[in-house]
């Protein structure tokens, strides 16, 4: 029997109420929510899968829960530190001061913005990037949150799925995971 759980971070989708309205979750707050979800709802899982920031957060859960996660699946995860210049480039992409800035981010996330995003969804996503829930999260990310140092401690299999044309997190980041995580397998 297979059970699939999906985490809805409080205050983001409108489905899970925020425990403290008006107090956006920091990166560490999101990590605490993910840890509580794993501990209190899921318990133990054969597979934990995360995309982008979800992969970043999932990677941070692995060393803290060695007996609860059997296999980590990462799809173009964030959280890999390469250089200060690249960190600033990525952070600048998420500093949305105008609609033009937002469009630059969308062009990095997708080669072509999906049609289903037009016209209302794209506008809604733009408005979301201007809210404290988004800006406070981005501002709260610190160098200590990156996963480079925890990767060597992984004792579980890691499947790394990375788009060869990713324009936000390049394949050089995938190579860092492969080099540092002892049981990582790469699927471009």
Coordinates of C-alpha atoms in Angstrom, one line a residue:
X1 CA 0.0 0.0 0.0
X2 CA 1.4 3.3 -1.1
X3 CA 0.8 6.6 0.7
X4 CA 1.7 9.9 -0.8
X5 CA 1.9 13.1 1.3
X6 CA 2.3 16.6 0.0
X7 CA 3.3 19.5 2.3
X8 CA 1.4 22.7 2.0
X9 CA 3.4 25.4 3.8
X10 CA 1.1 27.6 6.1
X11 CA 0.0 30.8 4.6
X12 CA 1.2 30.1 1.0
X13 CA -1.6 28.5 -0.9
X14 CA -4.6 29.6 1.1
X15 CA -5.4 26.0 2.2
X16 CA -3.3 25.8 5.3
X17 CA -3.8 28.7 7.7
X18 CA -0.7 30.4 9.1
X19 CA -0.3 29.8 12.8
X20 CA 0.7 33.4 13.3
X21 CA -0.9 35.6 10.6
X22 CA 1.2 38.6 9.7
X23 CA 4.4 36.8 10.6
X24 CA 5.8 35.3 7.4
X25 CA 7.9 32.1 7.7
X26 CA 11.6 32.4 7.5
X27 CA 13.7 29.7 5.8
X28 CA 14.3 28.2 9.3
X29 CA 10.5 28.5 10.0
X30 CA 9.8 26.5 6.8
X31 CA 12.4 23.9 7.8
X32 CA 10.7 23.6 11.2
X33 CA 7.3 23.1 9.5
X34 CA 8.8 20.4 7.2
X35 CA 10.4 18.7 10.2
X36 CA 7.1 18.7 12.1
X37 CA 5.3 17.4 9.0
X38 CA 7.7 14.5 8.7
X39 CA 7.6 13.7 12.4
X40 CA 3.9 14.2 13.2
X41 CA 2.2 13.3 9.9
X42 CA 4.4 11.1 7.8
X43 CA 6.5 9.3 10.4
X44 CA 8.8 7.3 8.2
X45 CA 8.9 7.3 4.5
X46 CA 10.6 5.2 1.8
X47 CA 10.9 8.2 -0.5
X48 CA 11.2 11.9 0.1
X49 CA 11.0 14.0 -3.1
X50 CA 11.6 17.7 -3.4
X51 CA 11.8 20.2 -6.3
X52 CA 13.7 23.5 -6.1
X53 CA 13.3 24.8 -2.5
X54 CA 11.5 21.6 -1.6
X55 CA 14.6 19.6 -2.5
X56 CA 16.7 22.1 -0.5
X57 CA 14.6 21.7 2.6
X58 CA 14.4 17.9 2.1
X59 CA 18.1 17.7 1.9
X60 CA 18.4 19.5 5.2
X61 CA 16.0 17.0 6.8
X62 CA 18.1 13.9 5.9
X63 CA 20.9 14.2 8.5
X64 CA 18.4 15.1 11.2
X65 CA 16.3 12.0 10.4
X66 CA 18.6 9.2 9.4
X67 CA 16.0 6.4 10.2
X68 CA 12.9 8.2 8.8
X69 CA 13.9 8.7 5.2
X70 CA 14.8 5.8 2.9
X71 CA 15.7 7.5 -0.4
X72 CA 15.9 11.2 -1.3
X73 CA 14.8 12.3 -4.8
X74 CA 15.9 15.8 -5.8
X75 CA 14.6 17.6 -8.8
X76 CA 16.7 20.7 -9.6
X77 CA 17.1 21.5 -5.9
X78 CA 18.3 24.9 -4.6
X79 CA 20.6 25.2 -1.8
X80 CA 24.0 24.6 -3.4
X81 CA 26.6 27.2 -2.8
X82 CA 29.1 27.8 -5.6
X83 CA 30.5 31.3 -5.5
X84 CA 29.6 34.6 -4.0
X85 CA 29.0 36.0 -7.5
X86 CA 26.5 33.3 -8.3
X87 CA 24.7 33.7 -5.0
X88 CA 24.3 37.4 -5.6
X89 CA 23.1 36.7 -9.2
X90 CA 20.4 34.3 -7.9
X91 CA 19.4 36.6 -5.0
X92 CA 19.1 39.5 -7.4
X93 CA 16.7 37.6 -9.5
X94 CA 14.4 37.1 -6.6
X95 CA 14.6 40.8 -5.6
X96 CA 11.4 41.8 -7.4
X97 CA 11.1 45.6 -7.5
X98 CA 9.1 45.8 -10.7
X99 CA 7.1 43.8 -13.2
X100 CA 10.1 43.8 -15.5
X101 CA 12.2 42.2 -12.7
X102 CA 9.4 39.6 -12.3
X103 CA 9.5 38.8 -16.0
X104 CA 13.3 38.3 -15.8
X105 CA 12.8 35.7 -13.1
X106 CA 10.1 33.9 -15.1
X107 CA 12.4 33.7 -18.1
X108 CA 15.0 32.0 -15.8
X109 CA 12.4 29.6 -14.4
X110 CA 10.9 28.6 -17.8
X111 CA 12.3 28.8 -21.3
X112 CA 8.9 29.9 -22.3
X113 CA 6.3 30.9 -19.6
X114 CA 3.5 28.3 -19.8
X115 CA 0.3 29.5 -21.5
X116 CA -1.8 28.6 -18.5
X117 CA 0.0 31.3 -16.6
X118 CA -1.6 34.0 -18.8
X119 CA -3.1 36.4 -18.1
X120 CA -4.4 36.1 -14.5
X121 CA -2.1 33.5 -13.0
X122 CA 1.0 35.4 -14.1
X123 CA -0.4 38.6 -12.5
X124 CA -1.3 36.7 -9.3
X125 CA 2.2 35.2 -9.1
X126 CA 3.7 38.6 -9.6
X127 CA 1.6 40.0 -6.8
X128 CA 2.7 37.1 -4.6
X129 CA 6.4 37.9 -5.1
X130 CA 5.7 41.4 -3.7
X131 CA 4.2 40.0 -0.5
X132 CA 6.0 39.6 2.8
X133 CA 5.5 35.8 2.7
X134 CA 7.9 35.8 -0.3
X135 CA 10.2 38.7 0.4
X136 CA 10.9 37.7 4.1
X137 CA 11.6 34.1 3.0
X138 CA 14.2 35.2 0.5
X139 CA 15.7 37.7 2.9
X140 CA 16.0 35.1 5.6
X141 CA 18.3 32.8 3.6
X142 CA 21.8 32.7 5.0
X143 CA 25.0 30.9 4.0
X144 CA 24.6 28.5 6.9
X145 CA 21.4 27.2 5.2
X146 CA 23.2 25.8 2.2
X147 CA 23.5 22.0 2.0
X148 CA 27.1 21.6 0.7
X149 CA 28.4 20.6 4.2
X150 CA 25.7 18.1 5.0
X151 CA 25.9 16.2 1.7
X152 CA 28.8 14.0 2.7
X153 CA 26.8 12.8 5.8
X154 CA 24.1 11.2 3.6
X155 CA 23.9 7.5 4.1
X156 CA 20.8 7.0 2.0
X157 CA 20.4 6.7 -1.8
X158 CA 19.9 10.1 -3.6
X159 CA 18.4 10.3 -7.0
X160 CA 19.3 13.6 -8.7
X161 CA 17.1 14.7 -11.6
X162 CA 18.3 17.8 -13.3
X163 CA 17.1 19.5 -16.5
X164 CA 20.0 19.9 -18.9
X165 CA 18.6 23.3 -19.9
X166 CA 18.0 24.7 -16.4
X167 CA 18.7 28.4 -16.5
X168 CA 18.3 29.1 -12.8
X169 CA 20.4 26.3 -11.1
X170 CA 23.0 25.1 -13.6
X171 CA 24.3 21.6 -14.0
X172 CA 27.5 22.6 -12.2
X173 CA 25.4 22.5 -9.1
X174 CA 24.4 19.0 -9.8
X175 CA 28.1 18.0 -10.1
X176 CA 28.7 19.3 -6.6
X177 CA 25.9 17.1 -5.2
X178 CA 27.3 14.1 -7.1
X179 CA 30.8 14.7 -5.8
X180 CA 29.8 15.3 -2.2
X181 CA 26.9 12.9 -1.6
X182 CA 28.3 9.4 -1.4
X183 CA 25.2 7.6 -2.8
X184 CA 24.0 10.1 -5.3
X185 CA 22.9 9.0 -8.8
X186 CA 22.5 11.5 -11.5
X187 CA 19.7 11.5 -14.1
X188 CA 20.0 14.4 -16.5

